[in-house]
């Protein structure tokens, strides 16, 4: 959400697990019970492993609004100006603009 807010629902309460960013985050996708990806403004992208956030360098300044994948090493993010990024486990790769 706004200003990097990420909340986790455990079935009984919400917990703030926000990464260290002020970028607004617009999309979230969970690969499994502990691996979560989020993307947002100015190319912001993060991966959560159940305990820590890792910033994923995208190399773009486009706002990223959509996120989906099939596995932890096959994740797609899309954004404004026709941006599409593919994450394959090491870092996001630009798939066209």
Short mmCIF file of N, CA and C in Angstrom, two decimals:
data_model
loop_
_atom_site.label_atom_id
_atom_site.label_comp_id
_atom_site.label_asym_id
_atom_site.label_seq_id
_atom_site.Cartn_x
_atom_site.Cartn_y
_atom_site.Cartn_z
N UNK A 1 0.80 -1.19 0.00
CA UNK A 1 0.00 0.00 0.00
C UNK A 1 0.84 1.26 0.00
N UNK A 2 0.20 2.30 0.38
CA UNK A 2 0.81 3.63 0.43
C UNK A 2 2.06 3.63 1.31
N UNK A 3 3.10 4.31 0.85
CA UNK A 3 4.35 4.47 1.60
C UNK A 3 4.97 3.14 2.03
N UNK A 4 4.85 2.11 1.18
CA UNK A 4 5.50 0.83 1.44
C UNK A 4 4.84 -0.08 2.44
N UNK A 5 3.57 0.14 2.72
CA UNK A 5 2.87 -0.66 3.72
C UNK A 5 2.53 -2.06 3.21
N UNK A 6 2.92 -3.08 3.98
CA UNK A 6 2.55 -4.47 3.70
C UNK A 6 2.06 -5.07 5.01
N UNK A 7 0.83 -5.60 4.99
CA UNK A 7 0.25 -6.23 6.16
C UNK A 7 0.01 -7.71 5.88
N UNK A 8 0.21 -8.54 6.90
CA UNK A 8 0.00 -9.98 6.78
C UNK A 8 -1.12 -10.41 7.72
N UNK A 9 -2.09 -11.15 7.20
CA UNK A 9 -3.20 -11.69 7.99
C UNK A 9 -2.89 -13.14 8.31
N UNK A 10 -2.84 -13.50 9.58
CA UNK A 10 -2.51 -14.87 9.99
C UNK A 10 -3.73 -15.69 10.38
N UNK A 11 -4.90 -15.16 10.12
CA UNK A 11 -6.14 -15.85 10.46
C UNK A 11 -6.83 -15.26 11.66
N UNK A 12 -6.08 -14.48 12.45
CA UNK A 12 -6.69 -13.85 13.62
C UNK A 12 -6.32 -12.39 13.79
N UNK A 13 -5.17 -11.97 13.23
CA UNK A 13 -4.79 -10.56 13.35
C UNK A 13 -3.86 -10.14 12.21
N UNK A 14 -3.79 -8.82 11.99
CA UNK A 14 -2.90 -8.24 11.00
C UNK A 14 -1.57 -7.90 11.64
N UNK A 15 -0.48 -8.16 10.91
CA UNK A 15 0.87 -7.81 11.35
C UNK A 15 1.53 -6.99 10.26
N UNK A 16 2.16 -5.89 10.66
CA UNK A 16 2.89 -5.05 9.71
C UNK A 16 4.24 -5.70 9.41
N UNK A 17 4.45 -6.08 8.16
CA UNK A 17 5.73 -6.68 7.74
C UNK A 17 6.36 -5.85 6.61
N UNK A 18 6.14 -4.56 6.63
CA UNK A 18 6.56 -3.67 5.55
C UNK A 18 8.06 -3.68 5.32
N UNK A 19 8.47 -3.67 4.04
CA UNK A 19 9.90 -3.52 3.73
C UNK A 19 10.34 -2.09 3.99
N UNK A 20 11.62 -1.85 4.01
CA UNK A 20 12.15 -0.50 4.23
C UNK A 20 12.11 0.27 2.92
N UNK A 21 10.96 0.87 2.64
CA UNK A 21 10.80 1.69 1.44
C UNK A 21 9.71 2.71 1.69
N UNK A 22 9.81 3.84 1.01
CA UNK A 22 8.73 4.82 1.06
C UNK A 22 7.90 4.77 -0.22
N UNK A 23 8.29 3.89 -1.15
CA UNK A 23 7.55 3.75 -2.42
C UNK A 23 6.19 3.12 -2.15
N UNK A 24 5.17 3.64 -2.80
CA UNK A 24 3.86 3.01 -2.71
C UNK A 24 3.90 1.69 -3.46
N UNK A 25 3.32 0.67 -2.88
CA UNK A 25 3.33 -0.67 -3.45
C UNK A 25 1.92 -1.01 -3.94
N UNK A 26 1.82 -1.50 -5.18
CA UNK A 26 0.52 -1.66 -5.82
C UNK A 26 0.10 -3.10 -6.07
N UNK A 27 1.02 -4.04 -6.02
CA UNK A 27 0.65 -5.43 -6.31
C UNK A 27 1.43 -6.38 -5.40
N UNK A 28 0.78 -7.49 -5.07
CA UNK A 28 1.40 -8.52 -4.24
C UNK A 28 1.07 -9.88 -4.83
N UNK A 29 2.04 -10.80 -4.77
CA UNK A 29 1.80 -12.18 -5.19
C UNK A 29 2.57 -13.09 -4.27
N UNK A 30 1.91 -14.11 -3.73
CA UNK A 30 2.56 -15.09 -2.86
C UNK A 30 2.84 -16.36 -3.64
N UNK A 31 4.10 -16.75 -3.71
CA UNK A 31 4.50 -17.95 -4.43
C UNK A 31 4.19 -19.20 -3.62
N UNK A 32 4.28 -19.07 -2.29
CA UNK A 32 3.97 -20.18 -1.39
C UNK A 32 3.68 -19.58 -0.01
N UNK A 33 3.68 -20.38 1.02
CA UNK A 33 3.29 -19.92 2.36
C UNK A 33 4.23 -18.87 2.94
N UNK A 34 5.48 -18.79 2.47
CA UNK A 34 6.42 -17.83 3.03
C UNK A 34 7.04 -16.88 2.03
N UNK A 35 6.97 -17.17 0.74
CA UNK A 35 7.62 -16.33 -0.27
C UNK A 35 6.61 -15.40 -0.91
N UNK A 36 6.85 -14.08 -0.74
CA UNK A 36 5.92 -13.05 -1.21
C UNK A 36 6.70 -12.02 -2.02
N UNK A 37 6.12 -11.60 -3.13
CA UNK A 37 6.68 -10.55 -3.97
C UNK A 37 5.74 -9.35 -3.95
N UNK A 38 6.31 -8.13 -3.93
CA UNK A 38 5.53 -6.90 -4.05
C UNK A 38 6.24 -5.98 -5.04
N UNK A 39 5.46 -5.17 -5.75
CA UNK A 39 6.01 -4.17 -6.67
C UNK A 39 5.23 -2.87 -6.53
N UNK A 40 5.85 -1.77 -7.00
CA UNK A 40 5.18 -0.49 -6.87
C UNK A 40 5.83 0.62 -7.67
N UNK A 41 5.74 1.82 -7.12
CA UNK A 41 6.20 3.03 -7.81
C UNK A 41 7.69 3.02 -8.11
N UNK A 42 8.02 3.64 -9.23
CA UNK A 42 9.43 3.85 -9.63
C UNK A 42 10.24 2.57 -9.71
N UNK A 43 9.61 1.48 -10.15
CA UNK A 43 10.31 0.22 -10.33
C UNK A 43 10.61 -0.54 -9.05
N UNK A 44 9.99 -0.15 -7.95
CA UNK A 44 10.24 -0.83 -6.67
C UNK A 44 9.77 -2.28 -6.75
N UNK A 45 10.63 -3.19 -6.28
CA UNK A 45 10.29 -4.62 -6.24
C UNK A 45 11.01 -5.26 -5.06
N UNK A 46 10.28 -6.11 -4.34
CA UNK A 46 10.83 -6.77 -3.15
C UNK A 46 10.35 -8.21 -3.09
N UNK A 47 11.18 -9.05 -2.46
CA UNK A 47 10.83 -10.44 -2.21
C UNK A 47 10.99 -10.70 -0.71
N UNK A 48 9.96 -11.34 -0.12
CA UNK A 48 9.96 -11.69 1.29
C UNK A 48 10.11 -13.19 1.42
N UNK A 49 11.03 -13.65 2.28
CA UNK A 49 11.29 -15.08 2.42
C UNK A 49 10.68 -15.68 3.68
N UNK A 50 9.80 -14.95 4.32
CA UNK A 50 9.18 -15.41 5.56
C UNK A 50 9.78 -14.75 6.78
N UNK A 51 10.95 -14.12 6.62
CA UNK A 51 11.55 -13.41 7.75
C UNK A 51 12.20 -12.09 7.35
N UNK A 52 12.70 -11.98 6.11
CA UNK A 52 13.38 -10.76 5.67
C UNK A 52 12.96 -10.37 4.26
N UNK A 53 13.02 -9.07 3.99
CA UNK A 53 12.77 -8.54 2.66
C UNK A 53 14.09 -8.39 1.92
N UNK A 54 14.07 -8.70 0.63
CA UNK A 54 15.20 -8.46 -0.26
C UNK A 54 14.72 -7.52 -1.36
N UNK A 55 15.44 -6.42 -1.57
CA UNK A 55 15.10 -5.52 -2.66
C UNK A 55 15.58 -6.16 -3.96
N UNK A 56 14.72 -6.16 -4.97
CA UNK A 56 15.05 -6.73 -6.27
C UNK A 56 15.29 -5.58 -7.25
N UNK A 57 16.50 -5.41 -7.73
CA UNK A 57 16.79 -4.32 -8.66
C UNK A 57 16.11 -4.56 -10.01
N UNK A 58 15.28 -3.63 -10.43
CA UNK A 58 14.57 -3.78 -11.70
C UNK A 58 15.25 -3.00 -12.82
N UNK A 59 15.97 -1.94 -12.47
CA UNK A 59 16.63 -1.13 -13.48
C UNK A 59 15.68 -0.21 -14.24
N UNK A 60 14.45 -0.08 -13.76
CA UNK A 60 13.47 0.79 -14.42
C UNK A 60 12.90 1.78 -13.42
N UNK A 61 12.31 2.87 -13.96
CA UNK A 61 11.63 3.82 -13.08
C UNK A 61 10.13 3.84 -13.33
N UNK A 62 9.65 2.89 -14.11
CA UNK A 62 8.22 2.77 -14.37
C UNK A 62 7.50 2.35 -13.09
N UNK A 63 6.26 2.81 -12.93
CA UNK A 63 5.43 2.30 -11.86
C UNK A 63 4.96 0.90 -12.25
N UNK A 64 5.07 -0.04 -11.33
CA UNK A 64 4.67 -1.42 -11.57
C UNK A 64 3.35 -1.67 -10.84
N UNK A 65 2.33 -2.13 -11.58
CA UNK A 65 0.98 -2.25 -11.03
C UNK A 65 0.44 -3.66 -10.95
N UNK A 66 1.03 -4.60 -11.66
CA UNK A 66 0.52 -5.97 -11.68
C UNK A 66 1.64 -6.96 -11.44
N UNK A 67 1.29 -8.11 -10.84
CA UNK A 67 2.29 -9.09 -10.46
C UNK A 67 1.64 -10.47 -10.44
N UNK A 68 2.31 -11.44 -11.05
CA UNK A 68 1.83 -12.83 -11.01
C UNK A 68 2.96 -13.76 -11.40
N UNK A 69 2.88 -15.00 -10.98
CA UNK A 69 3.91 -15.96 -11.32
C UNK A 69 3.40 -17.38 -11.24
N UNK A 70 4.29 -18.32 -11.55
CA UNK A 70 3.96 -19.73 -11.44
C UNK A 70 4.85 -20.44 -10.42
N UNK A 71 5.97 -19.79 -10.04
CA UNK A 71 6.92 -20.36 -9.08
C UNK A 71 7.81 -19.23 -8.57
N UNK A 72 8.61 -19.49 -7.55
CA UNK A 72 9.49 -18.45 -6.99
C UNK A 72 10.53 -17.96 -7.98
N UNK A 73 10.77 -18.71 -9.05
CA UNK A 73 11.73 -18.28 -10.06
C UNK A 73 11.08 -17.99 -11.41
N UNK A 74 9.79 -17.70 -11.38
CA UNK A 74 9.04 -17.37 -12.61
C UNK A 74 7.92 -16.39 -12.27
N UNK A 75 8.31 -15.11 -12.12
CA UNK A 75 7.37 -14.07 -11.69
C UNK A 75 7.39 -12.93 -12.70
N UNK A 76 6.21 -12.45 -13.05
CA UNK A 76 6.06 -11.35 -14.00
C UNK A 76 5.49 -10.13 -13.30
N UNK A 77 6.03 -8.95 -13.63
CA UNK A 77 5.49 -7.67 -13.17
C UNK A 77 5.23 -6.82 -14.40
N UNK A 78 4.13 -6.09 -14.37
CA UNK A 78 3.79 -5.19 -15.48
C UNK A 78 3.49 -3.81 -14.92
N UNK A 79 3.71 -2.81 -15.79
CA UNK A 79 3.50 -1.44 -15.34
C UNK A 79 3.20 -0.49 -16.47
N UNK A 80 3.33 0.79 -16.14
CA UNK A 80 2.98 1.82 -17.12
C UNK A 80 3.99 1.86 -18.26
N UNK A 81 3.59 2.52 -19.32
CA UNK A 81 4.39 2.67 -20.55
C UNK A 81 4.75 1.32 -21.16
N UNK A 82 3.88 0.31 -20.99
CA UNK A 82 4.08 -0.99 -21.62
C UNK A 82 5.15 -1.85 -20.98
N UNK A 83 5.57 -1.54 -19.77
CA UNK A 83 6.66 -2.27 -19.12
C UNK A 83 6.21 -3.67 -18.70
N UNK A 84 7.07 -4.64 -18.98
CA UNK A 84 6.90 -6.02 -18.50
C UNK A 84 8.26 -6.52 -18.03
N UNK A 85 8.33 -7.04 -16.82
CA UNK A 85 9.56 -7.57 -16.25
C UNK A 85 9.36 -9.03 -15.88
N UNK A 86 10.40 -9.83 -16.09
CA UNK A 86 10.35 -11.24 -15.72
C UNK A 86 11.45 -11.52 -14.71
N UNK A 87 11.08 -12.05 -13.54
CA UNK A 87 12.02 -12.42 -12.50
C UNK A 87 12.28 -13.91 -12.60
N UNK A 88 13.55 -14.29 -12.69
CA UNK A 88 13.92 -15.70 -12.85
C UNK A 88 14.77 -16.20 -11.70
N UNK A 89 14.74 -15.51 -10.58
CA UNK A 89 15.45 -15.99 -9.41
C UNK A 89 16.66 -15.16 -9.01
N UNK A 90 17.37 -14.59 -9.95
CA UNK A 90 18.55 -13.80 -9.60
C UNK A 90 18.25 -12.31 -9.64
N UNK A 91 17.68 -11.84 -10.75
CA UNK A 91 17.24 -10.45 -10.84
C UNK A 91 16.26 -10.33 -11.98
N UNK A 92 15.44 -9.27 -11.90
CA UNK A 92 14.42 -9.06 -12.92
C UNK A 92 15.06 -8.73 -14.26
N UNK A 93 14.48 -9.26 -15.32
CA UNK A 93 14.96 -8.99 -16.67
C UNK A 93 13.90 -8.22 -17.45
N UNK A 94 14.30 -7.16 -18.12
CA UNK A 94 13.38 -6.35 -18.92
C UNK A 94 12.95 -7.16 -20.14
N UNK A 95 11.63 -7.32 -20.29
CA UNK A 95 11.11 -8.09 -21.41
C UNK A 95 10.44 -7.20 -22.45
N UNK A 96 10.81 -5.94 -22.47
CA UNK A 96 10.27 -5.03 -23.49
C UNK A 96 9.58 -3.85 -22.86
N UNK A 97 9.46 -2.81 -23.63
CA UNK A 97 8.78 -1.61 -23.13
C UNK A 97 7.99 -0.97 -24.23
#
